[in-house]
Coordinates of C-alpha atoms and ligand atoms in Angstrom, one line a residue:
M1 CA 26.6 23.3 -5.2
D2 CA 26.2 27.4 -5.3
K3 CA 23.6 27.8 -2.4
N4 CA 21.4 30.6 -3.9
L5 CA 21.0 29.0 -7.4
K6 CA 17.7 27.1 -7.6
I7 CA 17.5 24.1 -10.2
F8 CA 13.6 23.8 -11.3
G9 CA 12.6 19.8 -12.3
N10 CA 11.7 16.7 -10.8
P11 CA 14.6 15.0 -8.2
M12 CA 16.6 12.2 -10.6
P13 CA 18.6 10.5 -8.1
N14 CA 18.9 7.6 -10.9
M15 CA 20.3 9.5 -13.6
P16 CA 23.6 8.2 -15.4
W17 CA 26.6 9.6 -13.6
E18 CA 30.8 9.4 -12.8
D19 CA 32.3 11.8 -11.1
R20 CA 35.0 14.2 -12.5
P21 CA 38.3 12.3 -12.8
E22 CA 40.9 13.5 -10.5
G23 CA 42.9 16.6 -11.3
Y24 CA 40.7 17.7 -14.4
G25 CA 39.5 21.1 -14.2
K26 CA 37.0 21.7 -17.3
P27 CA 33.6 22.2 -16.2
M28 CA 32.5 19.1 -17.9
W29 CA 34.3 15.5 -18.4
R30 CA 33.3 12.6 -20.7
Y31 CA 32.1 9.4 -19.9
S32 CA 35.3 7.0 -19.3
A33 CA 32.9 4.1 -21.0
N34 CA 31.9 6.2 -24.3
P35 CA 30.6 5.8 -26.7
V36 CA 27.4 4.2 -24.8
I37 CA 25.4 3.5 -27.7
P38 CA 27.3 2.0 -30.6
R39 CA 26.8 2.0 -34.0
Y40 CA 25.6 -1.9 -34.8
L41 CA 23.2 -2.0 -32.1
L42 CA 20.3 -2.9 -34.3
P43 CA 20.7 -5.4 -37.1
D44 CA 20.2 -3.0 -39.7
S45 CA 21.7 0.1 -38.5
N46 CA 24.9 2.0 -39.8
S47 CA 25.0 4.6 -36.8
I48 CA 23.3 5.6 -33.8
F49 CA 23.6 9.4 -33.0
N50 CA 22.1 12.6 -31.7
S51 CA 19.4 10.8 -30.0
A52 CA 17.5 12.4 -27.3
V53 CA 16.3 10.5 -23.9
V54 CA 14.4 11.6 -20.7
P55 CA 12.9 9.8 -17.3
F56 CA 10.2 7.3 -18.1
E57 CA 8.5 5.2 -15.5
D58 CA 11.2 3.7 -13.1
G59 CA 13.9 4.4 -15.9
F60 CA 14.6 6.1 -19.3
A61 CA 13.1 6.2 -22.6
G62 CA 14.1 7.8 -25.7
V63 CA 13.9 8.7 -29.7
F64 CA 16.8 7.9 -31.1
R65 CA 18.6 8.9 -34.7
C66 CA 19.3 5.2 -36.3
D67 CA 20.7 5.9 -40.2
D68 CA 20.2 2.3 -41.7
L69 CA 22.2 0.7 -44.2
N70 CA 20.6 2.2 -46.8
R71 CA 21.5 5.2 -45.0
R72 CA 17.9 6.1 -44.6
M73 CA 17.5 8.7 -41.7
T74 CA 15.1 6.8 -39.5
L75 CA 13.4 7.9 -35.5
H76 CA 13.4 4.4 -33.4
A77 CA 12.2 4.2 -29.4
G78 CA 13.9 3.3 -27.1
F79 CA 14.1 2.0 -23.5
S80 CA 16.3 1.3 -20.6
K81 CA 16.7 1.3 -17.0
N82 CA 20.3 3.0 -16.1
G83 CA 20.9 4.9 -19.4
I84 CA 23.4 3.5 -20.2
D85 CA 22.2 0.2 -21.6
W86 CA 19.7 0.6 -24.1
N87 CA 17.1 -1.2 -25.8
I88 CA 16.1 0.0 -29.1
N89 CA 13.3 -1.0 -31.1
P90 CA 14.7 -2.3 -34.3
E91 CA 11.2 -1.0 -35.9
T92 CA 11.0 2.5 -36.7
I93 CA 8.7 4.5 -35.2
K94 CA 4.9 4.4 -37.3
F95 CA 3.7 8.2 -36.3
E96 CA 0.0 8.4 -36.3
G97 CA -1.5 11.4 -37.8
N98 CA -4.6 12.8 -39.1
D99 CA -3.5 14.1 -42.4
P100 CA -1.8 12.0 -44.9
E101 CA 0.4 14.2 -46.4
I102 CA 2.1 15.5 -43.7
N103 CA 1.9 12.1 -41.9
E104 CA 3.5 10.6 -45.0
W105 CA 7.3 9.5 -44.2
V106 CA 10.5 11.2 -45.7
Y107 CA 12.9 11.1 -43.7
G108 CA 13.6 12.4 -39.8
Y109 CA 16.7 13.1 -37.4
D110 CA 18.1 15.1 -35.0
P111 CA 14.9 14.2 -32.6
R112 CA 14.4 16.4 -28.9
V113 CA 11.6 14.8 -26.4
C114 CA 10.6 17.6 -24.1
W115 CA 7.8 16.8 -21.6
I116 CA 5.1 19.7 -21.3
E117 CA 2.5 19.3 -18.9
D118 CA 1.2 16.1 -19.3
R119 CA 3.1 14.0 -22.3
F120 CA 6.4 14.4 -24.1
Y121 CA 6.7 16.0 -27.5
V122 CA 9.3 14.6 -29.7
T123 CA 10.4 17.4 -32.4
W124 CA 12.9 16.2 -35.2
C125 CA 13.9 17.6 -38.7
N126 CA 11.5 16.4 -40.8
G127 CA 11.5 15.5 -44.7
Y128 CA 8.6 17.9 -46.3
H129 CA 9.6 19.4 -49.5
G130 CA 12.9 19.9 -47.6
P131 CA 13.9 19.8 -43.7
T132 CA 11.5 21.6 -41.6
I133 CA 10.5 20.5 -37.8
G134 CA 7.9 17.7 -37.6
I135 CA 6.5 17.4 -34.0
A136 CA 4.3 14.0 -32.6
W137 CA 2.9 13.4 -28.7
T138 CA 3.4 10.5 -27.2
K139 CA 2.3 9.0 -23.2
D140 CA 3.9 5.8 -23.9
F141 CA 6.8 5.6 -26.7
K142 CA 4.8 3.1 -28.3
T143 CA 2.1 5.3 -30.0
F144 CA 3.4 8.7 -31.5
H145 CA 1.1 11.0 -32.8
Q146 CA 2.2 13.4 -35.4
L147 CA 0.7 17.1 -35.5
E148 CA 1.6 20.2 -38.1
N149 CA 5.0 20.5 -39.0
A150 CA 5.6 23.8 -37.3
F151 CA 7.6 26.2 -40.2
L152 CA 8.1 26.0 -43.5
P153 CA 10.8 24.6 -44.9
Y154 CA 13.6 25.1 -44.5
N155 CA 14.6 24.6 -40.9
R156 CA 16.4 22.5 -38.1
N157 CA 17.6 22.2 -34.6
G158 CA 13.3 22.8 -33.3
V159 CA 13.4 22.6 -29.7
L160 CA 10.7 23.1 -27.5
F161 CA 10.7 24.8 -23.5
P162 CA 9.6 22.4 -20.9
E163 CA 6.5 24.8 -19.9
K164 CA 4.7 27.2 -21.5
I165 CA 6.0 31.0 -21.7
H166 CA 3.1 33.6 -22.0
G167 CA 0.6 31.1 -22.0
N168 CA 2.4 29.7 -25.0
F169 CA 4.1 26.6 -26.3
A170 CA 7.6 28.0 -26.9
M171 CA 10.2 27.0 -29.2
L172 CA 14.0 27.7 -30.8
S173 CA 14.4 26.7 -34.3
R174 CA 17.4 28.2 -37.0
P175 CA 15.9 28.2 -40.5
S176 CA 18.6 27.0 -42.6
D177 CA 18.6 25.8 -46.2
T178 CA 18.2 22.1 -48.1
G179 CA 22.3 20.9 -47.6
H180 CA 24.6 21.5 -45.3
T181 CA 23.8 24.9 -44.2
A182 CA 26.6 27.6 -44.3
F183 CA 24.9 29.5 -42.1
G184 CA 22.6 29.6 -39.4
D185 CA 21.2 32.3 -36.2
I186 CA 18.8 30.7 -33.5
F187 CA 15.0 32.0 -33.2
Y188 CA 12.4 32.0 -30.9
S189 CA 8.3 31.2 -31.7
E190 CA 5.3 30.7 -29.4
S191 CA 2.0 29.3 -30.2
P192 CA -0.8 28.4 -28.0
D193 CA -1.8 25.4 -29.9
M194 CA 1.0 23.5 -31.5
E195 CA 0.0 24.2 -34.7
F196 CA -0.3 28.0 -35.5
W197 CA 3.5 29.1 -34.6
G198 CA 4.5 33.3 -34.4
H199 CA 5.9 35.7 -32.0
H200 CA 9.3 35.1 -34.0
R201 CA 12.1 36.8 -31.8
H202 CA 15.6 36.3 -33.0
V203 CA 17.9 35.2 -30.4
M204 CA 21.8 34.6 -31.7
A205 CA 23.9 34.8 -34.2
P206 CA 27.2 32.7 -35.3
A207 CA 30.1 34.4 -33.2
A208 CA 32.6 36.6 -34.5
F209 CA 35.8 34.8 -36.3
E210 CA 37.8 36.7 -33.8
K211 CA 35.8 36.3 -30.5
S212 CA 34.7 32.2 -30.6
A213 CA 35.8 30.5 -33.7
W214 CA 34.2 27.3 -32.9
Q215 CA 30.6 28.7 -33.4
C216 CA 31.5 31.4 -36.1
M217 CA 29.6 29.3 -38.5
K218 CA 26.3 28.5 -37.3
I219 CA 24.7 27.4 -34.2
G220 CA 21.5 25.4 -33.1
A221 CA 19.9 24.9 -29.7
G222 CA 20.5 21.6 -28.5
P223 CA 18.6 19.9 -25.9
V224 CA 15.3 21.4 -24.0
P225 CA 16.6 24.1 -22.0
I226 CA 16.9 24.0 -18.0
K227 CA 15.2 26.2 -15.6
T228 CA 17.5 27.7 -13.0
S229 CA 16.9 30.9 -11.5
E230 CA 19.9 32.4 -13.3
G231 CA 18.0 31.5 -16.4
W232 CA 17.2 28.8 -19.0
L233 CA 20.8 27.0 -19.4
L234 CA 21.1 25.9 -23.1
F235 CA 23.3 23.8 -24.4
Y236 CA 24.0 24.7 -28.0
H237 CA 26.1 23.5 -30.9
G238 CA 28.4 25.4 -33.3
V239 CA 30.3 25.3 -36.1
L240 CA 34.1 26.1 -37.2
H241 CA 34.6 26.1 -40.9
S242 CA 37.9 24.7 -40.7
C243 CA 40.4 24.0 -43.8
N244 CA 39.6 20.7 -43.6
G245 CA 35.7 20.6 -43.3
Y246 CA 33.3 21.4 -40.4
V247 CA 33.9 20.9 -37.2
Y248 CA 30.7 21.0 -34.1
A249 CA 31.3 21.7 -30.9
F250 CA 29.2 22.9 -28.1
G251 CA 29.2 25.3 -25.7
S252 CA 26.3 27.1 -23.2
A253 CA 23.9 30.3 -22.9
L254 CA 22.0 31.9 -20.6
L255 CA 18.6 33.1 -21.4
D256 CA 16.0 35.2 -19.8
L257 CA 13.4 33.4 -17.9
E258 CA 10.7 35.6 -19.3
N259 CA 11.9 36.7 -22.4
P260 CA 14.0 33.9 -24.0
W261 CA 15.0 35.5 -26.9
K262 CA 17.4 37.6 -24.5
V263 CA 20.5 35.9 -23.8
I264 CA 21.9 36.9 -20.6
A265 CA 25.2 35.5 -21.2
R266 CA 27.1 33.1 -23.6
S267 CA 30.1 30.9 -23.2
G268 CA 33.3 32.5 -26.0
Q269 CA 34.8 28.7 -25.1
Y270 CA 33.2 25.6 -26.0
L271 CA 32.5 23.1 -23.4
I272 CA 33.3 19.9 -25.2
S273 CA 34.5 20.0 -28.9
P274 CA 36.2 16.8 -30.7
A275 CA 38.8 15.6 -29.6
T276 CA 38.4 11.7 -28.8
P277 CA 38.6 8.9 -31.6
Y278 CA 35.2 8.3 -31.5
E279 CA 34.6 12.3 -31.7
C280 CA 37.2 12.7 -34.5
M281 CA 36.4 9.7 -36.8
G282 CA 33.3 8.4 -38.2
D283 CA 31.2 9.0 -40.9
V284 CA 31.0 13.3 -40.4
P285 CA 34.8 13.5 -38.3
N286 CA 34.8 16.1 -35.7
V287 CA 31.2 16.0 -34.8
T288 CA 29.9 16.3 -31.3
F289 CA 26.4 17.3 -31.4
P290 CA 24.2 17.5 -28.3
C291 CA 20.3 16.8 -28.4
A292 CA 19.3 15.8 -24.8
A293 CA 20.3 16.5 -20.9
L294 CA 19.3 14.5 -17.6
H295 CA 19.6 16.4 -14.7
D296 CA 18.8 16.5 -10.8
P297 CA 18.1 19.7 -9.2
E298 CA 19.0 18.3 -6.0
T299 CA 22.4 17.1 -6.7
G300 CA 23.1 20.2 -9.6
R301 CA 24.4 17.2 -11.6
V302 CA 24.0 17.1 -15.8
A303 CA 24.2 14.2 -18.4
V304 CA 24.1 15.8 -21.6
Y305 CA 23.7 13.1 -24.5
Y306 CA 25.5 14.0 -27.8
G307 CA 26.1 12.1 -31.1
C308 CA 29.9 11.9 -32.0
A309 CA 31.2 11.9 -35.7
D310 CA 27.6 10.8 -36.9
T311 CA 28.1 7.7 -35.8
V312 CA 27.9 6.6 -32.3
T313 CA 26.3 8.2 -29.0
G314 CA 28.3 9.7 -26.2
L315 CA 27.9 11.0 -22.7
A316 CA 29.3 14.1 -21.1
F317 CA 28.7 15.0 -17.3
G318 CA 29.3 18.3 -15.3
Y319 CA 27.5 20.6 -12.6
I320 CA 24.9 23.1 -13.5
D321 CA 26.7 25.8 -11.0
E322 CA 30.0 25.5 -12.5
I323 CA 28.6 25.3 -16.4
I324 CA 26.4 28.8 -15.4
E325 CA 29.8 30.3 -13.6
F326 CA 31.7 29.1 -16.7
T327 CA 29.0 30.7 -19.1
K328 CA 29.2 33.8 -17.0
R329 CA 33.2 34.0 -17.0
T330 CA 33.5 33.3 -20.6
N331 CA 30.7 35.6 -21.9
I332 CA 31.1 37.2 -25.1
L333 CA 28.1 39.3 -25.2
Ligands
BMA401 C1 24.1 18.6 -39.4 C2 22.7 17.6 -39.0 C3 23.4 17.1 -38.1 C4 25.0 16.6 -38.3 C5 25.7 17.4 -38.6 C6 27.3 16.8 -39.3 O1 23.6 19.9 -40.8 O2 22.8 17.2 -40.0 O3 22.7 15.6 -37.9 O4 25.1 15.7 -37.2 O5 25.4 18.4 -39.8 O6 27.0 16.3 -40.2

């Protein structure tokens, strides 16, 4: 590993890992036993994908997007010793909240989970007169306390930073519309209290088609950014509008540590784009959609959990120093 690179975070020697296949030259590779979470894991699940996991106690916990057999989008807590074999609660998360108007469940999807200071915060795409960013916190993945929605509708892909910036909570998000949004830039916002958000700044727009077509229609932040001495490492998804519909791939960017709306570098190539049968076939074909990453600062390993074809959940591995090098080498800025 690059000796000058500092990766922040707690050691995670028990994170899921598989070595790069012999002779494979790309910066990220897929777990050979993908998908790690099958669609019918729960008695009533149609699909389990676009989900978030974090280290918890002596293993891992997570918040999972499960679409049920009515095709309702619901969120479920789950636990795992090794990050690969998951016990997901068949019952949906019942968020506790002070305001029944906000607390009334409509739908929820694409969760992220972020540890900040003393608790886990969950952000997700929350139905409130259209999609917006819901927020809740938990300490045990049993009781979840719902807060105010971060923004007015319509918004998706709310992703918190794991520490305060300028003394405030900080979040990336992606203003959108009521449907299958055909546009989308990533923005940055801050809040002193997790309720009132401001200091909105533009981060990134889709790329020009000629420069990087996989991200030319819309983009959205993926997992919680990883702090390194080279900047915040952000995995983000990008969408190509092909003659056969949307294609969701993901790449990487480096954001300035102090002012994260300033982008240092952004990959012109994708890291992962739909290629395997479980990514190309499913309820929505050709989708790879990352929502969580586990990393170990000591070894530089990173494991990205990503939804595959809106149906199952896969894992991809890489080394953070190589992904940073890739981001700079293929930079389109
Ligand atoms: C987006 C979100 C994601 C989904 C993707 C592909 O707009 O709804 O949950 O994975 O579309 O269908």
